[in-house]
PDB file of C-alpha atoms in Angstrom:
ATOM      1  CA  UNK A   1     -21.404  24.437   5.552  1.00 54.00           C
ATOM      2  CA  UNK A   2     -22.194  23.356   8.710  1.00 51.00           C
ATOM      3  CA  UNK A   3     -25.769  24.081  10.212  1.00 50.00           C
ATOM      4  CA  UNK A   4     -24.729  26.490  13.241  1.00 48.00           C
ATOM      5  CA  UNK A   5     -27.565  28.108  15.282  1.00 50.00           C
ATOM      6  CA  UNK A   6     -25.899  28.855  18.361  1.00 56.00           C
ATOM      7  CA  UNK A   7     -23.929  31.638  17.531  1.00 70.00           C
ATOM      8  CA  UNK A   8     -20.983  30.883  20.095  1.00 82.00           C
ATOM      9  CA  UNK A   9     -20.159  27.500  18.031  1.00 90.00           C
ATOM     10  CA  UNK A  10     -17.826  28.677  14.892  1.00 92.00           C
ATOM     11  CA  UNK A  11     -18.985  27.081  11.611  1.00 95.00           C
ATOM     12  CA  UNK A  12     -16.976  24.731   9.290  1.00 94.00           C
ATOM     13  CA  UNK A  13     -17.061  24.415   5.589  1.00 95.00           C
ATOM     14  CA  UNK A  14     -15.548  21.007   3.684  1.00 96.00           C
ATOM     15  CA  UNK A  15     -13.783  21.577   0.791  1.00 97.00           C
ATOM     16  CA  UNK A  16     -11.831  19.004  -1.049  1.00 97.00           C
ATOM     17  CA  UNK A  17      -8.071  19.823  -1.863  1.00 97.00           C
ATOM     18  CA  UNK A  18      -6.175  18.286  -5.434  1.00 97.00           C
ATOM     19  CA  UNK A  19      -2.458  18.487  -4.675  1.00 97.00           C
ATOM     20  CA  UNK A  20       0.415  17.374  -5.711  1.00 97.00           C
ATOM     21  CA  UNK A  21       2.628  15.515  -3.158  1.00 97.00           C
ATOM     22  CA  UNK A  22       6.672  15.636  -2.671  1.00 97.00           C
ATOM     23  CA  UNK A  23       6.966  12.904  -5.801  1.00 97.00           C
ATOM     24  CA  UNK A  24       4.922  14.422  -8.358  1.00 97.00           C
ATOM     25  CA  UNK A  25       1.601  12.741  -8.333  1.00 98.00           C
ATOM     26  CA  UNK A  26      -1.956  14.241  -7.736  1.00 98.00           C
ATOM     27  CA  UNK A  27      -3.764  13.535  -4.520  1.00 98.00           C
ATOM     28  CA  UNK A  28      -6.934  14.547  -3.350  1.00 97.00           C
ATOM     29  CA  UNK A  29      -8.616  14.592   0.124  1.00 97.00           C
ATOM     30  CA  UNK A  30     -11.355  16.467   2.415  1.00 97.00           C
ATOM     31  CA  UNK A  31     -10.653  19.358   4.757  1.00 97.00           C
ATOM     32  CA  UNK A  32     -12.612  21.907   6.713  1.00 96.00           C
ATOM     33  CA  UNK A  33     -12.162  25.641   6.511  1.00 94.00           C
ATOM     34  CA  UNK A  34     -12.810  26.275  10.300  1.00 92.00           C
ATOM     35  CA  UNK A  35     -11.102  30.242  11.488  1.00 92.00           C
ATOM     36  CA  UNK A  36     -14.497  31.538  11.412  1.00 94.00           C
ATOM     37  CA  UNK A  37     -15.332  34.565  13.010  1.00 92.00           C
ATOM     38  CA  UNK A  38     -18.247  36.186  14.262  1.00 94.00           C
ATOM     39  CA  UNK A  39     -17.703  39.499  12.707  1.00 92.00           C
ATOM     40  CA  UNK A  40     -19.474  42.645  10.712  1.00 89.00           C
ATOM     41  CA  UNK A  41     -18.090  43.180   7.683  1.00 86.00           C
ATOM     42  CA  UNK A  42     -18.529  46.688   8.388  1.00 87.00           C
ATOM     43  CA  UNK A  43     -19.434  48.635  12.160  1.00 87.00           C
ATOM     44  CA  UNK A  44     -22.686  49.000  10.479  1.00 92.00           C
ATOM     45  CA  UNK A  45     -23.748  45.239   9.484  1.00 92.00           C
ATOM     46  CA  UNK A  46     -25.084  42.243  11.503  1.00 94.00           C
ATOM     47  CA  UNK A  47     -22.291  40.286  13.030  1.00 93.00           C
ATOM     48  CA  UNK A  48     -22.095  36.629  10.487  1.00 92.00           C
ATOM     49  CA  UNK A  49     -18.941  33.985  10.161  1.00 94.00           C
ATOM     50  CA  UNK A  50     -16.277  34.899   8.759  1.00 91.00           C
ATOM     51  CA  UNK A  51     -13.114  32.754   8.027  1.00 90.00           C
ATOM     52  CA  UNK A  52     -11.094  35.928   5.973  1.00 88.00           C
ATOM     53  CA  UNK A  53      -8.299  34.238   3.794  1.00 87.00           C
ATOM     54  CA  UNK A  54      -5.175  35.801   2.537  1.00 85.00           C
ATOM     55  CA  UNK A  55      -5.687  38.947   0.272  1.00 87.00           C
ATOM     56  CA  UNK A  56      -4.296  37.854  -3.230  1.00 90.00           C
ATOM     57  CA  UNK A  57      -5.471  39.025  -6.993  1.00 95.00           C
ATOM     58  CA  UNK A  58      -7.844  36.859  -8.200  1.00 94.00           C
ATOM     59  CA  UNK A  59      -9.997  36.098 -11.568  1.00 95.00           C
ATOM     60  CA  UNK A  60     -13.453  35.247 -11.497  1.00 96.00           C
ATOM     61  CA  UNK A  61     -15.014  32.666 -14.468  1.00 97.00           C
ATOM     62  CA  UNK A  62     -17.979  31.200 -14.732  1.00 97.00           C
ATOM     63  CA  UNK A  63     -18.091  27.749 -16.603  1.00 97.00           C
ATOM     64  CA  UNK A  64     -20.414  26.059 -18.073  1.00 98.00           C
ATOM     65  CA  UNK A  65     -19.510  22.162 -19.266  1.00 98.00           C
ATOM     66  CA  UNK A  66     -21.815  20.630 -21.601  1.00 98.00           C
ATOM     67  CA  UNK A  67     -23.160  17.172 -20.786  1.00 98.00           C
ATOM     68  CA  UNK A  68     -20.486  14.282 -21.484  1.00 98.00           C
ATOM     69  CA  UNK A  69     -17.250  17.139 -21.420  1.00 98.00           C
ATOM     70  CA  UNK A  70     -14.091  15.269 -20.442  1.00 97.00           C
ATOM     71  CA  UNK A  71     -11.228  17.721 -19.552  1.00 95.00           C
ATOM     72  CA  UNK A  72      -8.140  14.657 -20.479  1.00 95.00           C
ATOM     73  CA  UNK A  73      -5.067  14.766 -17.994  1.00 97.00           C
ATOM     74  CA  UNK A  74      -4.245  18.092 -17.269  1.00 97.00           C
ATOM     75  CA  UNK A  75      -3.257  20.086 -14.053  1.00 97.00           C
ATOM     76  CA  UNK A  76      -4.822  23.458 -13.059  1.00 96.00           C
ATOM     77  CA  UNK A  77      -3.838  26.314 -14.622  1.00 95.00           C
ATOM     78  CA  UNK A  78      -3.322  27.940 -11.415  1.00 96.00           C
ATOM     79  CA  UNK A  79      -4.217  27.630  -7.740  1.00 97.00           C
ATOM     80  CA  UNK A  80      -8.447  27.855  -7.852  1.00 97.00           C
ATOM     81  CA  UNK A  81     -11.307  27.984  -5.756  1.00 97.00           C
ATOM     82  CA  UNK A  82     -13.851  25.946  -8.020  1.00 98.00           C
ATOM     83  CA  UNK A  83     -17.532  25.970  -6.611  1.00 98.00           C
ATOM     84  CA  UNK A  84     -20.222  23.562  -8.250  1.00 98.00           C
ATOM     85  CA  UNK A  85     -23.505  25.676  -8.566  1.00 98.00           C
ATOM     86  CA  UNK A  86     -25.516  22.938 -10.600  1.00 98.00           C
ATOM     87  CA  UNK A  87     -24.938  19.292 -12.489  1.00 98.00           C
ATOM     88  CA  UNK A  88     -22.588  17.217 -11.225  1.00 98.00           C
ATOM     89  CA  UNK A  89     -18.657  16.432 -12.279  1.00 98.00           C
ATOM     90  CA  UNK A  90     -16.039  14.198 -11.330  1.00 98.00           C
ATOM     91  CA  UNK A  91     -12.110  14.529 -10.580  1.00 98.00           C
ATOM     92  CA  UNK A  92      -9.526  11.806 -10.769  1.00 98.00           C
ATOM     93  CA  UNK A  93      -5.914  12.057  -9.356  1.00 98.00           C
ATOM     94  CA  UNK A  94      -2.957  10.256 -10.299  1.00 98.00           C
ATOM     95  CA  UNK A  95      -3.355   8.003  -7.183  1.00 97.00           C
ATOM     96  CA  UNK A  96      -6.421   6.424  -8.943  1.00 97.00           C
ATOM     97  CA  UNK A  97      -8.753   8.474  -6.056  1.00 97.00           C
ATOM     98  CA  UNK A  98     -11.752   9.953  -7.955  1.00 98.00           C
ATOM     99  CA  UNK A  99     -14.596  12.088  -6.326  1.00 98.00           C
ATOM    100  CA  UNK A 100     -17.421  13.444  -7.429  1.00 98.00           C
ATOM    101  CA  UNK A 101     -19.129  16.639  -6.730  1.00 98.00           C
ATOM    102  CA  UNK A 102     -22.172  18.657  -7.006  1.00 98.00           C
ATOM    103  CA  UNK A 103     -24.152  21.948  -6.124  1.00 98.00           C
ATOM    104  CA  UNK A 104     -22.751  23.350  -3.071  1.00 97.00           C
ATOM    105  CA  UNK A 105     -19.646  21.802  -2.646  1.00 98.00           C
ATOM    106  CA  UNK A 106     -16.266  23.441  -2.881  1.00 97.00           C
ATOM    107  CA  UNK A 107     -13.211  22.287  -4.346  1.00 97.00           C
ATOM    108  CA  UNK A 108      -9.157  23.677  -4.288  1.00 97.00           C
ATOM    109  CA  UNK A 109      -7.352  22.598  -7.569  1.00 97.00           C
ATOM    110  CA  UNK A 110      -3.488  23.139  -6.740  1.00 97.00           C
ATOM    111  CA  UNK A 111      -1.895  20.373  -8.597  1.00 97.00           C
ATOM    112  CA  UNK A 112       0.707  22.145 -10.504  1.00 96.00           C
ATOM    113  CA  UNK A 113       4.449  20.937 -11.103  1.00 95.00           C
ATOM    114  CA  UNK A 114       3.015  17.179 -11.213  1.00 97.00           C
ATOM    115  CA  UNK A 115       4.950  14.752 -13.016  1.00 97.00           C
ATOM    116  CA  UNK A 116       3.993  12.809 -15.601  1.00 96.00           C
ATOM    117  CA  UNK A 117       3.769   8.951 -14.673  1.00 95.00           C
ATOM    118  CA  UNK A 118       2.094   6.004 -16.959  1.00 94.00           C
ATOM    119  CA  UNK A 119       0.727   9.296 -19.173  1.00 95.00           C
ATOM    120  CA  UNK A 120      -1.045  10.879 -16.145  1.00 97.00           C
ATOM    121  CA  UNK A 121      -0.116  14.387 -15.306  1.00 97.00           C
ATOM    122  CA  UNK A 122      -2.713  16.652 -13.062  1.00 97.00           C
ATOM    123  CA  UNK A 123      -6.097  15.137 -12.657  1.00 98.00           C
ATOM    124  CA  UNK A 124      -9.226  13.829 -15.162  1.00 97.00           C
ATOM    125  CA  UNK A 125     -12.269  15.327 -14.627  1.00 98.00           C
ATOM    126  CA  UNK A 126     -15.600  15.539 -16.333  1.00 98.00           C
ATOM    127  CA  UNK A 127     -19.667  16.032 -16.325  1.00 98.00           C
ATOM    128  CA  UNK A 128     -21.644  13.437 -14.715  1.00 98.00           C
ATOM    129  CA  UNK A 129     -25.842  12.796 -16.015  1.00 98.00           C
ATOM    130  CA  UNK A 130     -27.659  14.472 -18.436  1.00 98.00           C
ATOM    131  CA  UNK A 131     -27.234  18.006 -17.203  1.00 98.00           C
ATOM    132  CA  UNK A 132     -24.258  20.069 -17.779  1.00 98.00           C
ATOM    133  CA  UNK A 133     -22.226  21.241 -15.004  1.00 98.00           C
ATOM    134  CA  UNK A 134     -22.358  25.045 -13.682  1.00 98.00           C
ATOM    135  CA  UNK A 135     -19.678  26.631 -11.573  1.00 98.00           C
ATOM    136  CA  UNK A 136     -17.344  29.690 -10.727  1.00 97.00           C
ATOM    137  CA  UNK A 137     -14.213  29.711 -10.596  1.00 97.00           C
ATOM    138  CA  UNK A 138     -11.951  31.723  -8.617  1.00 97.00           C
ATOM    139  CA  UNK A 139      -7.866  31.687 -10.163  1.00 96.00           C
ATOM    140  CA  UNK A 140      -5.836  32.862  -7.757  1.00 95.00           C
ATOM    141  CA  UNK A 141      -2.790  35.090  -8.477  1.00 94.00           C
ATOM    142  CA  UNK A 142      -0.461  32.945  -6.086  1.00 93.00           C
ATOM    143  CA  UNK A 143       2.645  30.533  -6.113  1.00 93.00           C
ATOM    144  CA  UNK A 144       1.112  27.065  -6.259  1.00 95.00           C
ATOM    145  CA  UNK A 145       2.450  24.885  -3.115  1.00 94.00           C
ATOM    146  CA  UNK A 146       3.688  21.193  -2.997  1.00 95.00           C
ATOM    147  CA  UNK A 147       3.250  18.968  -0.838  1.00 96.00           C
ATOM    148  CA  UNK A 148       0.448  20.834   1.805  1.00 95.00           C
ATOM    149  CA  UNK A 149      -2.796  18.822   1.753  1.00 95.00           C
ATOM    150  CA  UNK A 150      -5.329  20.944   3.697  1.00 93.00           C
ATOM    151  CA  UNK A 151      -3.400  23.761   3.621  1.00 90.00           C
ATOM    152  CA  UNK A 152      -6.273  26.479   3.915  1.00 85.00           C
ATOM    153  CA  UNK A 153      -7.803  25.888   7.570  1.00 79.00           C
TER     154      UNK A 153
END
């Protein structure tokens, strides 16, 4: 997130955002979260940012991937708000674009109804170094989209 000390200058937060475009095939590129909102949660609290998304049910899981775990080609289960707490892990698209992450950053796996092409379908994605990989995941209980890169602003 970005460092934001004068309070009159909204925050933004990166997040990177596996898709799947109009053809099938897994992309993955950078966005910013950036509706913030200097808000309470409550009349009673200090005023912080807020960027409020839309209500949905949701399932919370905490994962823990033991050094040298490769997940093969698969696509996410569901649309999910993964957040790296410690180690490190990579994700590969179909387009050949891999990335890899660690503590702090945020990631949006939404690449359902990919098709398969040249035995790719979904993404790749594994532990990087000699530490396993922490994080929490957040499924959401929501219609995966096609073809909206960046769609959470």
């Amino acid at each position: 997130m970005s460092d934001q000390r004068d309070q009159g200058t909204p925050p933004t937060l990166s997040y990177w955002h596996v898709y799947t475009d109009a053809v099938g095939v897994s992309r993955q590129a950078r966005f910013e979260i950036s509706a913030f909102k200097l808000e309470g949660v409550n009349p009673e609290t200090a005023p912080q940012w807020n960027d409020k998304q839309e209500p949905s049910k949701a399932a919370v899981t905490f994962t823990v991937m033991p050094v040298g775990w490769v997940g093969q080609w698969h696509e996410n289960p569901k649309p999910q708000w993964i957040a790296i707490l410690s180690g490190r892990w990579f994700v590969e698209t179909m387009d050949g674009t891999r990335v890899e992450m660690g503590p702090g950053e945020l990631m949006m796996g939404e690449d359902q109804n990919t098709r398969e092409r040249d035995g790719k379908k979904g993404h790749l994605s594994g532990t990087i170094g000699d530490e396993p990989c922490t994080m929490i995941v957040t499924g959401l209980d929501v219609a995966p989209t096609v073809n909206q890169p960046g769609r959470f602003r």
